[in-house]
Coordinates of N, CA and C and ligand atoms in Angstrom, one line a residue:
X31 N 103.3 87.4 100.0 CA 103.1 86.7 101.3 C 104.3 85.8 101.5
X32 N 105.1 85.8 102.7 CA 106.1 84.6 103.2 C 105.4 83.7 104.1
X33 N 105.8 82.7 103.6 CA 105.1 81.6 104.7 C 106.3 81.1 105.2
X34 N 106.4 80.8 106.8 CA 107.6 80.8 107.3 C 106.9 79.1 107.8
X35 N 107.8 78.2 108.0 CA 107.5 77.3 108.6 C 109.3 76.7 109.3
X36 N 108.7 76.1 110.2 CA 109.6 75.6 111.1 C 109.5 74.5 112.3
X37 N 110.2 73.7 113.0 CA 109.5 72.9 113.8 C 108.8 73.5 115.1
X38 N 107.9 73.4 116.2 CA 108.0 73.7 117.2 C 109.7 74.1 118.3
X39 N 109.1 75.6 118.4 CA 109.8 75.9 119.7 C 111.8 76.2 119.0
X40 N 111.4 76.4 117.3 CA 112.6 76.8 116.3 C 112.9 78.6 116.6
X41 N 111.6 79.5 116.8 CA 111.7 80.4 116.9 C 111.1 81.2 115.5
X42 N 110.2 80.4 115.2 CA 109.1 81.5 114.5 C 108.4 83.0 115.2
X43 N 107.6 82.2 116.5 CA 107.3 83.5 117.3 C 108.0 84.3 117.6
X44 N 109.3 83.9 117.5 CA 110.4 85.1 118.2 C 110.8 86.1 117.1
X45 N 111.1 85.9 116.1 CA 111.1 86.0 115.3 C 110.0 87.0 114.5
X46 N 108.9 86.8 114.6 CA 107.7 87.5 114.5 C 107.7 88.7 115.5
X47 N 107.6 88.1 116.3 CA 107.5 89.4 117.9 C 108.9 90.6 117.8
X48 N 110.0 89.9 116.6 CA 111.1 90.4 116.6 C 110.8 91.8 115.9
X49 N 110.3 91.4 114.5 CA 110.1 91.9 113.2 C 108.9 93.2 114.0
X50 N 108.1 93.0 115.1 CA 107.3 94.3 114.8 C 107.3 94.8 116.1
X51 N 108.5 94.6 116.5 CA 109.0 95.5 118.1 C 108.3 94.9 119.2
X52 N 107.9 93.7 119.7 CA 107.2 93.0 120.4 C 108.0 92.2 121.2
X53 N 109.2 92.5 121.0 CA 110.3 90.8 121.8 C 110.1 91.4 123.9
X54 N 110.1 90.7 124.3 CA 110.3 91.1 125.7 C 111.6 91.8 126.0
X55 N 111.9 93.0 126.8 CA 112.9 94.0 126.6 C 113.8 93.4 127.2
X56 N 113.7 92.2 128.5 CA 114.7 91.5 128.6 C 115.4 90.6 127.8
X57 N 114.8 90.3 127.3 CA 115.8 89.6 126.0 C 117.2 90.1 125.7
X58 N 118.2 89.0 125.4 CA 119.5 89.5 124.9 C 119.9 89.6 123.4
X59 N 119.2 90.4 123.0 CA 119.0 90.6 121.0 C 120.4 90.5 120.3
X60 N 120.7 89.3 119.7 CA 121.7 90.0 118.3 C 121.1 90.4 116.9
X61 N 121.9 91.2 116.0 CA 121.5 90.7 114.8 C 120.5 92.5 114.3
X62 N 120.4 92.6 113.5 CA 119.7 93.8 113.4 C 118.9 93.6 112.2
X63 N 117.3 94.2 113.1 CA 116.1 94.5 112.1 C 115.7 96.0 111.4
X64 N 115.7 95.9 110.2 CA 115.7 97.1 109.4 C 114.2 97.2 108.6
X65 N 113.6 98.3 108.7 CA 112.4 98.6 107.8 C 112.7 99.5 106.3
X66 N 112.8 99.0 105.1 CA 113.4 99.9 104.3 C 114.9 100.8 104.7
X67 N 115.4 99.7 105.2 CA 117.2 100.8 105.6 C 116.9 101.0 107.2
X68 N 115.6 101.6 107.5 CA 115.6 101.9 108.9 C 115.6 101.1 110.2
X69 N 116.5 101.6 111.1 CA 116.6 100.8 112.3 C 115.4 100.8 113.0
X70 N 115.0 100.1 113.9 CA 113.5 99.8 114.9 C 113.9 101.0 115.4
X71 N 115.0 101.9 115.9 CA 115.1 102.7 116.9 C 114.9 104.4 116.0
X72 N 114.4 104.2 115.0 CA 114.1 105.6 113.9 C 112.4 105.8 114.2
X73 N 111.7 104.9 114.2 CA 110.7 105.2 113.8 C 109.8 104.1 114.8
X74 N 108.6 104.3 114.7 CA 107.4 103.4 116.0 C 107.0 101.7 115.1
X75 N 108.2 100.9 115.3 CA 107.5 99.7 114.4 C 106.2 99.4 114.8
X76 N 105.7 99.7 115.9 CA 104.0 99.1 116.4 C 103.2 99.8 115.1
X77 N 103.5 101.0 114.8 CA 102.2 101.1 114.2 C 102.6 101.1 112.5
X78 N 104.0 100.3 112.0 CA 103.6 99.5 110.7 C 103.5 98.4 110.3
X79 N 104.0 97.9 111.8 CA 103.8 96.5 111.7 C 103.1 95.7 113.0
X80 N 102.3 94.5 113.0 CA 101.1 94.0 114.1 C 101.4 92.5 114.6
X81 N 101.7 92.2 115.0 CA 101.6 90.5 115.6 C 100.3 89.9 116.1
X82 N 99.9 89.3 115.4 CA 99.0 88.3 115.4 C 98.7 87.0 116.2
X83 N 98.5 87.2 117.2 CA 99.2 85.9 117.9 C 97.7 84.8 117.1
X84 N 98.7 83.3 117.2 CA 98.0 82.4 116.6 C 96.7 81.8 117.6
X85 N 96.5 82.4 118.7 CA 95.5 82.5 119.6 C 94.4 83.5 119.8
X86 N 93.4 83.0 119.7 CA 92.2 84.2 119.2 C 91.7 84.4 120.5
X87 N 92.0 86.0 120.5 CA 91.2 86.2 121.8 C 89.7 87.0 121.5
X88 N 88.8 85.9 121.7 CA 87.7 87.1 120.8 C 86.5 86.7 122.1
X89 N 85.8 87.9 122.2 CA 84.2 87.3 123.2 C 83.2 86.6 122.6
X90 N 83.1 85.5 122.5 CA 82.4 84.3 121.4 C 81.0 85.0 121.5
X91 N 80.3 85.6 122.5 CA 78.9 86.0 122.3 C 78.9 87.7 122.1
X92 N 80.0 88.0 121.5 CA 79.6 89.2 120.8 C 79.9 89.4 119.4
X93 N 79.1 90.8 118.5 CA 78.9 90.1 117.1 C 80.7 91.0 117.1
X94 N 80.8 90.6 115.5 CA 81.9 91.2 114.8 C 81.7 92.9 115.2
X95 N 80.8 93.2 114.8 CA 80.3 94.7 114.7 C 81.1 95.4 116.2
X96 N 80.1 94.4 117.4 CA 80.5 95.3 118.8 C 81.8 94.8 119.2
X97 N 82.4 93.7 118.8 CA 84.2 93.3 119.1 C 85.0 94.9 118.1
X98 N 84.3 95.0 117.3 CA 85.4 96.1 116.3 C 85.3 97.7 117.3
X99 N 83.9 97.6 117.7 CA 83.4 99.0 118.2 C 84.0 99.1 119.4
X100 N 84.0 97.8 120.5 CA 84.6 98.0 121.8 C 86.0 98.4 121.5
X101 N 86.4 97.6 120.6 CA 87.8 97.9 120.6 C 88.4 99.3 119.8
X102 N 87.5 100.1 118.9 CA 87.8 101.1 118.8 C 87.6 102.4 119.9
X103 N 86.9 101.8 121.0 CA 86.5 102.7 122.0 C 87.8 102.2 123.3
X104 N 88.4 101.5 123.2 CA 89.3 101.4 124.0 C 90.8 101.6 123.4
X105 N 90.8 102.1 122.3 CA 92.0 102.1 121.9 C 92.5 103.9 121.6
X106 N 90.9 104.3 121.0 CA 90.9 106.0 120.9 C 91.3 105.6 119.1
X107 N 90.6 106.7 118.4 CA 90.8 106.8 117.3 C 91.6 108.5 116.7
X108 N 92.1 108.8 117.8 CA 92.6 110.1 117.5 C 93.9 110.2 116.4
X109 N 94.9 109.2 116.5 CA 96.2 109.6 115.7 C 95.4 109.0 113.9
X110 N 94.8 107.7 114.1 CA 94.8 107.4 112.7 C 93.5 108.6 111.6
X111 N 92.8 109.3 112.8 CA 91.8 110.2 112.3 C 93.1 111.7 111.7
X112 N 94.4 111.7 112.4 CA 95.1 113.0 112.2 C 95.9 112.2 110.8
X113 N 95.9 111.0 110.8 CA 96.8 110.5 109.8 C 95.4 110.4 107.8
X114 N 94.8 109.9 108.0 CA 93.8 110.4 107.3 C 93.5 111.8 106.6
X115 N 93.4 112.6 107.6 CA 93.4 114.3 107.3 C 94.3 114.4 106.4
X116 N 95.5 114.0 106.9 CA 97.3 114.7 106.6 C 96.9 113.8 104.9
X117 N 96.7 112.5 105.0 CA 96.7 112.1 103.9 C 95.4 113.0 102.6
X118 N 94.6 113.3 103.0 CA 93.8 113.6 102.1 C 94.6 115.2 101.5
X119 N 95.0 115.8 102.6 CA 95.7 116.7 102.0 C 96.8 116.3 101.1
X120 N 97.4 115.5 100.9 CA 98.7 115.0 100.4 C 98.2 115.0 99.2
X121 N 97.1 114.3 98.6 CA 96.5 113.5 98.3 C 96.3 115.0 96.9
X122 N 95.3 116.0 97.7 CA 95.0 117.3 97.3 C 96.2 117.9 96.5
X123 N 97.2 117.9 97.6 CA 98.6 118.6 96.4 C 98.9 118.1 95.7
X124 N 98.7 116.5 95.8 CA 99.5 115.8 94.4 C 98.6 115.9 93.0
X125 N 97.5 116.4 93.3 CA 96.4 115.9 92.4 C 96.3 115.1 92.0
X126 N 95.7 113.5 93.4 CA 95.8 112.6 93.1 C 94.0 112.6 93.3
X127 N 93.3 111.5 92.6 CA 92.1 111.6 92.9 C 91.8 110.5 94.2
X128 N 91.3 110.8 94.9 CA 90.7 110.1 96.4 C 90.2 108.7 96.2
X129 N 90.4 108.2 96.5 CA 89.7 106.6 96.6 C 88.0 106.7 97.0
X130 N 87.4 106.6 96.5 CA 86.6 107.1 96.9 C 85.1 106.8 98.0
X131 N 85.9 105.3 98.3 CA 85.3 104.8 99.5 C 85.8 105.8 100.8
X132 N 87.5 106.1 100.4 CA 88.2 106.8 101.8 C 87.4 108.0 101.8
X133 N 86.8 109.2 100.3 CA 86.6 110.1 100.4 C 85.3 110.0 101.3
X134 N 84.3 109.4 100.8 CA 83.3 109.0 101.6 C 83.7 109.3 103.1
X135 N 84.2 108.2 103.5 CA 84.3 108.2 104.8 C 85.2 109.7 105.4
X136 N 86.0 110.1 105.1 CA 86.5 111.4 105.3 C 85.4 112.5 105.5
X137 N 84.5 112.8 104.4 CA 83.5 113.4 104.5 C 82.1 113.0 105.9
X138 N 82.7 111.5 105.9 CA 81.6 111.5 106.9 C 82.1 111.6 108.3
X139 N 83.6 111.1 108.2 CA 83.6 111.9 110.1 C 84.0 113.3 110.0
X140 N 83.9 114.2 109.0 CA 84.0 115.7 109.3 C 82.7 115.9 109.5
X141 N 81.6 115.6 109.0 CA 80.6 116.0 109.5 C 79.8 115.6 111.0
X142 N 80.4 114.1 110.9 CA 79.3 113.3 112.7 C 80.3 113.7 113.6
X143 N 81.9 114.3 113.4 CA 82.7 114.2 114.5 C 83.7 113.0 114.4
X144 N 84.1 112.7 115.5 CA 85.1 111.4 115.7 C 83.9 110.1 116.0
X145 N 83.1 110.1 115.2 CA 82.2 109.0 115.5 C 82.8 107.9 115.6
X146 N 82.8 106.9 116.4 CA 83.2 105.2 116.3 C 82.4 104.5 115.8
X147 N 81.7 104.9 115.3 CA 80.4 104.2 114.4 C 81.1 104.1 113.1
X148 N 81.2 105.0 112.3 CA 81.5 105.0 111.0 C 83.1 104.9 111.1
X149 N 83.8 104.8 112.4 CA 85.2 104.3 111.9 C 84.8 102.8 112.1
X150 N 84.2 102.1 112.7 CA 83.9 100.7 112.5 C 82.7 100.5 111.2
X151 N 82.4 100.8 110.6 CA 82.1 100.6 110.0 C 83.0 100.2 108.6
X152 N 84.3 101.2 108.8 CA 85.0 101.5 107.2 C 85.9 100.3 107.8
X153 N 86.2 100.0 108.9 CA 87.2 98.9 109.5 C 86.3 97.8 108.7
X154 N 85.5 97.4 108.7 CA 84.4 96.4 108.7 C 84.4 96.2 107.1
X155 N 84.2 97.4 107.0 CA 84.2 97.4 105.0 C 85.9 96.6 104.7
X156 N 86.7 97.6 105.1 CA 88.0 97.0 104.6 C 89.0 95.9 104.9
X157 N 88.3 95.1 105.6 CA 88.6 93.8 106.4 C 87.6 92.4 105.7
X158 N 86.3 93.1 104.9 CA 85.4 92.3 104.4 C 84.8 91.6 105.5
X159 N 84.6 91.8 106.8 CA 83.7 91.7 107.5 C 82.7 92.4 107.7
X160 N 82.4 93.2 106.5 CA 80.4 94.0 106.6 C 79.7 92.9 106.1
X161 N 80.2 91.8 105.4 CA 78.5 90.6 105.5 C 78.2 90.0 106.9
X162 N 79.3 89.8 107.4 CA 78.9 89.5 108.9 C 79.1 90.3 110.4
X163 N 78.9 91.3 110.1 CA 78.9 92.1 110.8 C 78.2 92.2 111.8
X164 N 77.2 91.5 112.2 CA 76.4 91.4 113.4 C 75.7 89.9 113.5
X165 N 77.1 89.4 113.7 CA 76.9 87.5 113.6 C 78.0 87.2 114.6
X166 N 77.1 86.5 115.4 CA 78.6 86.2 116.8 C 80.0 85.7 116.1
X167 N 80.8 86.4 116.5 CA 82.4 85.7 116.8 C 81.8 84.4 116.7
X168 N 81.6 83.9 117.8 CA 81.4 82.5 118.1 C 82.9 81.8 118.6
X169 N 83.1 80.1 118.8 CA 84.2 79.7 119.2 C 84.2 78.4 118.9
X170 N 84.6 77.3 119.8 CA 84.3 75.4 119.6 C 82.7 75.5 119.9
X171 N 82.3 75.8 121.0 CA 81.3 75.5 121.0 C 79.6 76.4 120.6
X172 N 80.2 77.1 120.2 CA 79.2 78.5 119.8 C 79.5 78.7 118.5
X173 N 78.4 78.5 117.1 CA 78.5 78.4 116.4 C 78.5 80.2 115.8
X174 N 79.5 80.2 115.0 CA 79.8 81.7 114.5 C 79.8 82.0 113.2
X175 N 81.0 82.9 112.9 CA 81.7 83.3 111.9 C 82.6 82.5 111.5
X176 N 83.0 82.5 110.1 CA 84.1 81.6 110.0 C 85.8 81.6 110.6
X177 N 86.4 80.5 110.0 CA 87.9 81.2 110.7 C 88.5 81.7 110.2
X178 N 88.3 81.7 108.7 CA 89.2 83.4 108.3 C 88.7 84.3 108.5
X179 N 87.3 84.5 108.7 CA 86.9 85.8 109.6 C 87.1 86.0 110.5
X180 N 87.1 85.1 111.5 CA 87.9 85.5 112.9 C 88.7 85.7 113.1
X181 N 89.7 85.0 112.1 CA 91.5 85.9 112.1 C 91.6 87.2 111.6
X182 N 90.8 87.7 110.7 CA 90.7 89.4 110.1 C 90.4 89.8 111.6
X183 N 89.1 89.6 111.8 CA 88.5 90.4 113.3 C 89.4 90.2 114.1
Ligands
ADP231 N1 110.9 85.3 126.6 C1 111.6 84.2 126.5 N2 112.6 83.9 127.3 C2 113.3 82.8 127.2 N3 113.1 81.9 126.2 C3 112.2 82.1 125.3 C4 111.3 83.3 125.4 N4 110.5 83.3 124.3 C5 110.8 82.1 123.6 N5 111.8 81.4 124.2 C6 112.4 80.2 123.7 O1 112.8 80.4 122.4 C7 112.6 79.2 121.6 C8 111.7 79.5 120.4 O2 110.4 79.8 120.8 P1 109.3 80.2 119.8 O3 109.7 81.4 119.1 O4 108.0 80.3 120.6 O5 109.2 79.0 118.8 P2 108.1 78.6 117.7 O6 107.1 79.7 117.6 O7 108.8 78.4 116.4 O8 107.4 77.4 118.2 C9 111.9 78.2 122.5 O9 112.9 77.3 123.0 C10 111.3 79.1 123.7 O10 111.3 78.4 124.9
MG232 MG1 104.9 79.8 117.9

């Protein structure tokens, strides 16, 4: 873990937004960001790296459960279900043995389909948000979840 610190308005955000392809395209960039050798322009940084803004945008009266589920229903769970597959095959030739919470869950969306149930659910599991899983977000004035749970969610 880096913990970056700096004064207000130094350019932490920018800097962040930099690292995971988020900077506004008007910007005048110097300087070059590399992932293992590779340039941002090789490969899709959105999907290995995430920005977090330090602002929580969450619906205070809905639980953890239905903030994970809406958002799996608006996002589409298609590429990370084809990334999964590809991995279990991998997984097969190496004769590696399966994790076997992943196996689980592999086995269970080949059988229900592309359910968003049980992909929120395994989100849930691996974020350690299944004890609260159906406990409001909450906010200042709505009593909830805690705040490291609300930064996972
Ligand atoms: N899109 C932008 N256009 C112009 N200036 C910006 C933009 N984003 C950030 N800045 C400026 O860059 C500086 C660093 O901002 P920021 O990265 O938000 O700092 P920090 O997160 O460390 O408080 C600030 O002076 C800010 O006004
Ligand atoms: Mg900032």
């Amino acid at each position: 873990m880096t913990l970056l610190l700096g004064p207000p308005g130094s350019g932490k955000t920018t800097l962040l937004l930099a690292l995971a392809g988020k900077l506004d395209s008007d910007l005048k960039v110097s300087g070059k960001v590399t992932y293992n050798g590779h340039g941002m322009n090789e490969f899709v940084a959105q999907r290995s790296a995430a920005y977090i803004s330090q602002h929580d945008l969450h619906i205070a009266e809905m639980t953890v459960r239905e903030t994970l589920a809406f958002s799996a229903r608006c996002q589409g769970i298609g590429s990370r279900y084809d990334m999964l597959t590809e991995l279990s095959r991998r997984e097969k030739a190496a004769n590696i043995k399966p994790d076997p919470d992943l196996d689980v869950y592999m086995k269970a969306i080949s059988v229900g389909g592309q359910d968003t149930n049980i992909i929120t659910d395994y989100i849930l599991k691996i974020l350690g948000l299944d004890i609260c899983a159906d406990t409001m977000v909450g906010d200042d004035m709505l009593r909830g979840i805690s705040g490291g749970q609300r930064k996972r969610a």
